[in-house]
Amino acid sequence: MKKTSLHSLMTLAAAVFMSVNSFAQVVEDFKPSSANQPGKEYPMVNSEGRVRVQISAPEAKFVQLDIGAVKYDLVKDENGVWTGESAPQDEGFHYYQLNIDGASVPDPASLYYYGASRWGSGIEIPAHDQDFYALKNVPHGQVREVYYFSATNNTMRHCFIYTPPGYETELSKRYPVLYLQHGGGENEYGWPSQGRTALIMDNLIADGKARPFIIVMDNGSWTMDRPGQQRPAQGETWPPRNWAEGFMNTLVNDIIPMVDKSFRTLPDGMHRAMAGLSMGGMQTKAITLAKPNVFSYIGIFSGGSITVEDVQNTPGFRENNKLVFVSFGSRELENRRPGFGGDPREETEKLKASGMNAHFYVSPDTAHEWQSWRRSLYQFAPLLFKD
Amino acid sequence: MKKTSLHSLMTLAAAVFMSVNSFAQVVEDFKPSSANQPGKEYPMVNSEGRVRVQISAPEAKFVQLDIGAVKYDLVKDENGVWTGESAPQDEGFHYYQLNIDGASVPDPASLYYYGASRWGSGIEIPAHDQDFYALKNVPHGQVREVYYFSATNNTMRHCFIYTPPGYETELSKRYPVLYLQHGGGENEYGWPSQGRTALIMDNLIADGKARPFIIVMDNGSWTMDRPGQQRPAQGETWPPRNWAEGFMNTLVNDIIPMVDKSFRTLPDGMHRAMAGLSMGGMQTKAITLAKPNVFSYIGIFSGGSITVEDVQNTPGFRENNKLVFVSFGSRELENRRPGFGGDPREETEKLKASGMNAHFYVSPDTAHEWQSWRRSLYQFAPLLFKD
């Protein structure tokens, strides 16, 4: 087949797809999203996972729903109210915005979340497995907002710390600690908010599936480790070693000592885990390889894997490590992103064959998005601190 | 002077004022607001307290800044970027929105706060006294997010609880508790977020000006006490007794027992305070008069006052009460709102003359807004739990 023929065929296929998409029958069983502001009817979600938004903008020329990197045109009625919906989205949480005559703005009807380097709109597509992060009448831990001084950065910093049910009443008990990091363009609000960390843990603990432990959720973004530190320029090795290690000094020299001082921790490497998603997974890899005595349990969610060679090149790692957990959304593996080295499933299987306690998890029918990471935490937490 | 002449004079005065306002020289010393999203240059505030916003909306017909119940037109440049500013605002925190071709939306550059019955934009006008709520390198307490089951409502509920510095390490110590309520159209996020409760308390405690105590910030809104309970219709007595008392059952039967069980409190009326702003102040008045044994310290911020007659009509109140604190913004007293009964300063002076420990505070040059309430908490907290 000549190149021009292939191109023609693809153009035709794209036209057919767009046509099908335009005339697709939309199932009219929309319900308000659970991430709506109190009392708001819109945005809504239907059983196909389509998102329908509505906004009054009587003088606007055009309004669009911007979700999943696609902009969908809304239609105006006689009262100046615009309505429209997206193609079906994956189960779980998604960031989105509205576009009103060229202005990208949050939907005034949704709750707001930090991602894509902004506070903006979010929506929940009900998931078949949403029970594991549902709010239930079980014993609940607490998420605490903590300010502390960082000598590394010579500034006050801010994090969230989950303490499990029982922490407030069993005052002689000490707990292991997981340090849990967000992705690029996100911040310390990601895991406690859209990550639903506390509800996932409360439910796991209530079901007897996980040991109670403390979770520290801090800000690992590029500019946070040293004032003025910038994201690496295009063309540099990515992730550069100094970028990944950047957060390491703050974590090891400031955050861990603060947590061990302010909370009833088991303050040794055998009772300390680190995990993260995407950028946070790459930081987890770099930092746990650089500090094999400081962390014994490792989780890398959509952020690469640890190879047999990594372990061989890191004295002390094999002896101290209790768990390497690697996970991805299934759509990421189908469409593998560059920059993570070899095939992560193969690398993790080789690691397991070499005698390490290595686990590989795939979140079904999800991509590089929060539902993959909620499920990863749900799979990872029961494997922690099994001493 | 005849009525028509007075009217003409006022019309002329208004025209002159508007003219002055339109041609007013804007002082060009704008700086980014402290309530901006990370890395955002706009919105900005100048030394007069004007708010300047900027947004790209190339296809818009008009864009307005909506703040303090006034809409200010923005001006478009050749790149489709709209810019404009408000008249000077009072010191402190203000809610605002943008209006793009008739759509009222949050400014994508600001942080978001719950008020006016929505999550929307907020801005900080630097105040001459902002040091008392600044983030400093002093010992910090924690704000905890707490979920609990409410039998009164047969549902899970959500609140924030501040524990003071030292609570985590002095494990044998017990603490008094303040129940602190938001205003109408606000929720449990108000005091910990725009109220800056934790920073105010941390700074007071660091300066030795207040005793460390716990602060519970829950949701007292109309619909929250019983499922389906509605805001009273126009024409009903306002606040109706059942509305104010509505939150009482949840507070007394669910929240206080949960707090006394889950935290190291001094669980008696002598070590329990209630305060609130606006609607929360009216709830505080109604609930503390109905339950004089449950609370000994009372704070009513911009929400009326307690009269000598109220005390006389409430057996046990005089004997148990340790403090009645009443406050307003100075602009509220100049322009007194209806519905609060008599003059609050006079009522409070009469209460003091009758032998009660009554205090009246006026926040200078502020209205029915958060700067009045931050200052009220700052004045109120040192008077609490002086046993």
CSV table of N, CA, C and O in Angstrom, one decimal, chain A residues 180-251:
chain,number,residue,atom,x,y,z
A,180,LEU,N,3.6,9.7,50.7
A,180,LEU,CA,2.8,9.5,49.5
A,180,LEU,C,2.8,10.7,48.6
A,180,LEU,O,2.2,11.8,49.0
A,181,GLN,N,3.3,10.6,47.4
A,181,GLN,CA,3.5,11.9,46.6
A,181,GLN,C,2.6,11.9,45.4
A,181,GLN,O,2.3,10.9,44.7
A,182,HIS,N,2.2,13.2,45.0
A,182,HIS,CA,1.3,13.5,43.9
A,182,HIS,C,2.2,13.5,42.6
A,182,HIS,O,3.4,13.3,42.6
A,183,GLY,N,1.5,13.9,41.5
A,183,GLY,CA,2.1,13.9,40.2
A,183,GLY,C,2.5,15.3,39.8
A,183,GLY,O,2.3,16.3,40.5
A,184,GLY,N,3.1,15.5,38.6
A,184,GLY,CA,3.5,16.8,38.0
A,184,GLY,C,2.3,17.7,37.8
A,184,GLY,O,1.2,17.2,37.4
A,185,GLY,N,2.4,18.9,38.1
A,185,GLY,CA,1.2,19.8,38.0
A,185,GLY,C,0.2,19.7,39.0
A,185,GLY,O,-0.9,20.3,39.0
A,186,GLU,N,0.5,18.8,40.0
A,186,GLU,CA,-0.4,18.7,41.2
A,186,GLU,C,0.3,19.1,42.4
A,186,GLU,O,1.5,19.5,42.4
A,187,ASN,N,-0.4,19.0,43.6
A,187,ASN,CA,0.3,19.4,44.8
A,187,ASN,C,-0.2,18.6,46.0
A,187,ASN,O,-0.8,17.5,45.8
A,188,GLU,N,0.1,19.0,47.2
A,188,GLU,CA,-0.2,18.2,48.4
A,188,GLU,C,-1.7,17.9,48.6
A,188,GLU,O,-2.1,17.1,49.5
A,189,TYR,N,-2.6,18.7,47.9
A,189,TYR,CA,-4.0,18.4,48.0
A,189,TYR,C,-4.5,17.2,47.2
A,189,TYR,O,-5.6,16.7,47.4
A,190,GLY,N,-3.7,16.7,46.3
A,190,GLY,CA,-4.1,15.7,45.4
A,190,GLY,C,-4.6,14.4,46.1
A,190,GLY,O,-5.7,14.0,45.9
A,191,TRP,N,-3.7,13.8,46.9
A,191,TRP,CA,-4.1,12.6,47.5
A,191,TRP,C,-5.2,12.7,48.5
A,191,TRP,O,-6.1,11.9,48.5
A,192,PRO,N,-5.2,13.7,49.4
A,192,PRO,CA,-6.3,13.8,50.4
A,192,PRO,C,-7.6,14.2,49.7
A,192,PRO,O,-8.7,13.8,50.2
A,193,SER,N,-7.6,14.9,48.6
A,193,SER,CA,-8.9,15.3,47.9
A,193,SER,C,-9.3,14.3,46.8
A,193,SER,O,-10.0,13.3,47.1
A,194,GLN,N,-8.9,14.5,45.6
A,194,GLN,CA,-9.3,13.6,44.5
A,194,GLN,C,-8.8,12.2,44.7
A,194,GLN,O,-9.4,11.2,44.2
A,195,GLY,N,-7.7,12.0,45.4
A,195,GLY,CA,-7.1,10.7,45.7
A,195,GLY,C,-8.0,9.9,46.7
A,195,GLY,O,-7.9,8.7,46.7
A,196,ARG,N,-8.8,10.6,47.5
A,196,ARG,CA,-9.6,9.9,48.5
A,196,ARG,C,-8.9,9.0,49.5
A,196,ARG,O,-9.4,7.9,49.9
A,197,THR,N,-7.6,9.4,49.8
A,197,THR,CA,-6.7,8.6,50.6
A,197,THR,C,-7.4,8.1,51.9
A,197,THR,O,-7.3,7.0,52.3
A,198,ALA,N,-8.0,9.1,52.6
A,198,ALA,CA,-8.5,8.8,54.0
A,198,ALA,C,-9.6,7.7,53.9
A,198,ALA,O,-9.7,6.8,54.7
A,199,LEU,N,-10.5,7.9,52.9
A,199,LEU,CA,-11.6,7.0,52.8
A,199,LEU,C,-11.2,5.6,52.4
A,199,LEU,O,-11.7,4.6,52.9
A,200,ILE,N,-10.2,5.5,51.5
A,200,ILE,CA,-9.7,4.2,51.1
A,200,ILE,C,-9.1,3.5,52.3
A,200,ILE,O,-9.3,2.3,52.5
A,201,MET,N,-8.3,4.3,53.1
A,201,MET,CA,-7.6,3.6,54.2
A,201,MET,C,-8.7,3.3,55.3
A,201,MET,O,-8.6,2.2,55.9
A,202,ASP,N,-9.6,4.2,55.6
A,202,ASP,CA,-10.6,3.9,56.6
A,202,ASP,C,-11.4,2.6,56.2
A,202,ASP,O,-11.6,1.7,57.1
A,203,ASN,N,-11.7,2.4,55.0
A,203,ASN,CA,-12.5,1.2,54.5
A,203,ASN,C,-11.6,0.0,54.6
A,203,ASN,O,-12.1,-1.1,55.0
A,204,LEU,N,-10.4,0.1,54.2
A,204,LEU,CA,-9.4,-1.1,54.3
A,204,LEU,C,-9.3,-1.5,55.7
A,204,LEU,O,-9.3,-2.7,56.0
A,205,ILE,N,-9.1,-0.5,56.6
A,205,ILE,CA,-8.8,-0.9,58.0
A,205,ILE,C,-10.1,-1.5,58.6
A,205,ILE,O,-10.0,-2.4,59.4
A,206,ALA,N,-11.3,-0.9,58.3
A,206,ALA,CA,-12.5,-1.4,58.8
A,206,ALA,C,-12.7,-2.9,58.4
A,206,ALA,O,-13.3,-3.7,59.1
A,207,ASP,N,-12.3,-3.2,57.2
A,207,ASP,CA,-12.4,-4.6,56.6
A,207,ASP,C,-11.3,-5.5,57.1
A,207,ASP,O,-11.3,-6.6,56.7
A,208,GLY,N,-10.4,-5.0,57.9
A,208,GLY,CA,-9.3,-5.8,58.4
A,208,GLY,C,-8.3,-6.1,57.3
A,208,GLY,O,-7.5,-7.1,57.4
A,209,LYS,N,-8.3,-5.3,56.2
A,209,LYS,CA,-7.4,-5.7,55.1
A,209,LYS,C,-6.0,-4.9,55.1
A,209,LYS,O,-5.1,-5.3,54.3
A,210,ALA,N,-5.9,-3.9,55.9
A,210,ALA,CA,-4.7,-3.2,56.0
A,210,ALA,C,-4.4,-2.8,57.5
A,210,ALA,O,-5.3,-2.6,58.3
A,211,ARG,N,-3.1,-2.8,57.8
A,211,ARG,CA,-2.6,-2.4,59.1
A,211,ARG,C,-2.8,-0.9,59.2
A,211,ARG,O,-2.5,-0.2,58.2
A,212,PRO,N,-3.2,-0.4,60.4
A,212,PRO,CA,-3.3,1.1,60.5
A,212,PRO,C,-1.9,1.7,60.4
A,212,PRO,O,-1.0,1.3,61.1
A,213,PHE,N,-1.8,2.7,59.6
A,213,PHE,CA,-0.5,3.5,59.5
A,213,PHE,C,-0.8,4.9,59.2
A,213,PHE,O,-1.9,5.3,58.8
A,214,ILE,N,0.3,5.8,59.4
A,214,ILE,CA,0.2,7.2,59.1
A,214,ILE,C,0.6,7.4,57.7
A,214,ILE,O,1.4,6.7,57.1
A,215,ILE,N,0.0,8.4,57.0
A,215,ILE,CA,0.3,8.8,55.6
A,215,ILE,C,0.6,10.3,55.6
A,215,ILE,O,-0.2,11.1,55.9
A,216,VAL,N,1.8,10.6,55.1
A,216,VAL,CA,2.2,12.0,54.9
A,216,VAL,C,2.1,12.4,53.4
A,216,VAL,O,2.7,11.7,52.6
A,217,MET,N,1.4,13.4,53.2
A,217,MET,CA,1.2,13.9,51.8
A,217,MET,C,1.7,15.3,51.7
A,217,MET,O,1.1,16.3,52.2
A,218,ASP,N,2.9,15.5,51.1
A,218,ASP,CA,3.6,16.8,51.0
A,218,ASP,C,3.6,17.2,49.6
A,218,ASP,O,3.2,16.6,48.7
A,219,ASN,N,4.2,18.4,49.3
A,219,ASN,CA,4.4,19.0,48.0
A,219,ASN,C,5.8,18.7,47.5
A,219,ASN,O,6.7,19.2,48.0
A,220,GLY,N,5.8,17.9,46.4
A,220,GLY,CA,7.1,17.6,45.8
A,220,GLY,C,7.4,18.2,44.5
A,220,GLY,O,8.2,17.7,43.7
A,221,SER,N,6.8,19.4,44.3
A,221,SER,CA,6.9,20.0,42.9
A,221,SER,C,8.3,20.6,42.7
A,221,SER,O,9.0,20.9,43.6
A,222,TRP,N,8.5,20.8,41.4
A,222,TRP,CA,9.8,21.2,41.0
A,222,TRP,C,10.4,22.4,41.7
A,222,TRP,O,11.6,22.4,42.1
A,223,THR,N,9.6,23.4,41.9
A,223,THR,CA,10.1,24.6,42.5
A,223,THR,C,10.2,24.6,44.0
A,223,THR,O,10.6,25.6,44.6
A,224,MET,N,9.8,23.5,44.6
A,224,MET,CA,9.6,23.5,46.1
A,224,MET,C,10.9,23.2,46.9
A,224,MET,O,11.0,23.4,48.1
A,225,ASP,N,11.8,22.5,46.3
A,225,ASP,CA,12.9,22.0,47.1
A,225,ASP,C,13.9,23.1,47.4
A,225,ASP,O,14.4,23.1,48.5
A,226,ARG,N,14.3,23.8,46.4
A,226,ARG,CA,15.1,25.0,46.7
A,226,ARG,C,14.4,26.2,46.1
A,226,ARG,O,13.8,26.1,45.0
A,227,PRO,N,14.4,27.3,46.7
A,227,PRO,CA,13.7,28.5,46.1
A,227,PRO,C,14.3,28.7,44.8
A,227,PRO,O,15.5,28.8,44.6
A,228,GLY,N,13.5,28.9,43.8
A,228,GLY,CA,14.0,29.3,42.4
A,228,GLY,C,14.4,28.1,41.6
A,228,GLY,O,14.7,28.2,40.4
A,229,GLN,N,14.3,26.8,42.1
A,229,GLN,CA,14.6,25.7,41.3
A,229,GLN,C,13.5,25.5,40.2
A,229,GLN,O,12.3,25.6,40.5
A,230,GLN,N,14.0,25.3,39.0
A,230,GLN,CA,13.0,25.3,37.8
A,230,GLN,C,12.9,23.9,37.3
A,230,GLN,O,13.8,23.0,37.5
A,231,ARG,N,11.8,23.7,36.6
A,231,ARG,CA,11.6,22.4,35.9
A,231,ARG,C,12.7,22.4,34.8
A,231,ARG,O,13.0,23.4,34.2
A,232,PRO,N,13.2,21.1,34.5
A,232,PRO,CA,14.3,21.0,33.6
A,232,PRO,C,13.9,21.5,32.2
A,232,PRO,O,12.8,21.3,31.8
A,233,ALA,N,14.9,22.1,31.5
A,233,ALA,CA,14.6,22.5,30.1
A,233,ALA,C,14.4,21.3,29.2
A,233,ALA,O,14.9,20.2,29.5
A,234,GLN,N,13.7,21.6,28.1
A,234,GLN,CA,13.6,20.6,27.0
A,234,GLN,C,15.0,20.1,26.6
A,234,GLN,O,15.9,21.0,26.5
A,235,GLY,N,15.2,18.8,26.4
A,235,GLY,CA,16.5,18.4,25.9
A,235,GLY,C,17.4,17.8,27.0
A,235,GLY,O,18.2,17.0,26.7
A,236,GLU,N,17.1,18.3,28.2
A,236,GLU,CA,17.9,17.7,29.3
A,236,GLU,C,17.4,16.2,29.5
A,236,GLU,O,16.3,15.9,29.2
A,237,THR,N,18.2,15.4,30.1
A,237,THR,CA,17.8,14.1,30.5
A,237,THR,C,16.6,14.2,31.4
A,237,THR,O,16.6,15.1,32.3
A,238,TRP,N,15.6,13.4,31.2
A,238,TRP,CA,14.4,13.6,32.0
A,238,TRP,C,14.0,12.2,32.6
A,238,TRP,O,13.8,11.3,31.9
A,239,PRO,N,13.8,12.1,33.9
A,239,PRO,CA,14.0,13.1,34.8
A,239,PRO,C,15.5,13.3,35.2
A,239,PRO,O,16.2,12.3,35.4
A,240,PRO,N,15.9,14.5,35.3
A,240,PRO,CA,17.3,14.7,35.6
A,240,PRO,C,17.5,14.3,37.1
A,240,PRO,O,16.6,14.5,37.9
A,241,ARG,N,18.7,13.8,37.4
A,241,ARG,CA,19.0,13.3,38.7
A,241,ARG,C,18.8,14.4,39.8
A,241,ARG,O,18.2,14.2,40.9
A,242,ASN,N,19.2,15.6,39.5
A,242,ASN,CA,19.1,16.7,40.5
A,242,ASN,C,17.7,17.1,40.8
A,242,ASN,O,17.3,17.5,41.8
A,243,TRP,N,16.8,16.9,39.7
A,243,TRP,CA,15.4,17.3,39.9
A,243,TRP,C,14.7,16.2,40.8
A,243,TRP,O,14.1,16.6,41.8
A,244,ALA,N,14.9,15.0,40.5
A,244,ALA,CA,14.3,13.9,41.4
A,244,ALA,C,14.9,14.0,42.8
A,244,ALA,O,14.1,13.8,43.8
A,245,GLU,N,16.2,14.2,42.9
A,245,GLU,CA,16.8,14.3,44.2
A,245,GLU,C,16.4,15.6,44.9
A,245,GLU,O,16.6,15.7,46.1
A,246,GLY,N,16.0,16.6,44.2
A,246,GLY,CA,15.7,17.9,44.8
A,246,GLY,C,14.8,17.8,46.0
A,246,GLY,O,15.1,18.2,47.1
A,247,PHE,N,13.7,17.1,45.8
A,247,PHE,CA,12.7,16.9,47.0
A,247,PHE,C,13.3,16.0,48.1
A,247,PHE,O,12.9,16.1,49.2
A,248,MET,N,14.4,15.3,47.7
A,248,MET,CA,15.0,14.3,48.7
A,248,MET,C,15.5,15.0,49.9
A,248,MET,O,15.3,14.6,51.1
A,249,ASN,N,16.2,16.1,49.7
A,249,ASN,CA,16.7,16.8,50.9
A,249,ASN,C,15.7,17.3,51.8
A,249,ASN,O,15.7,17.2,53.1
A,250,THR,N,14.6,17.9,51.2
A,250,THR,CA,13.5,18.4,52.1
A,250,THR,C,12.8,17.2,52.8
A,250,THR,O,12.6,17.3,54.0
A,251,LEU,N,12.6,16.1,52.1
A,251,LEU,CA,12.0,14.9,52.7
A,251,LEU,C,12.8,14.3,53.8
A,251,LEU,O,12.3,14.1,54.9
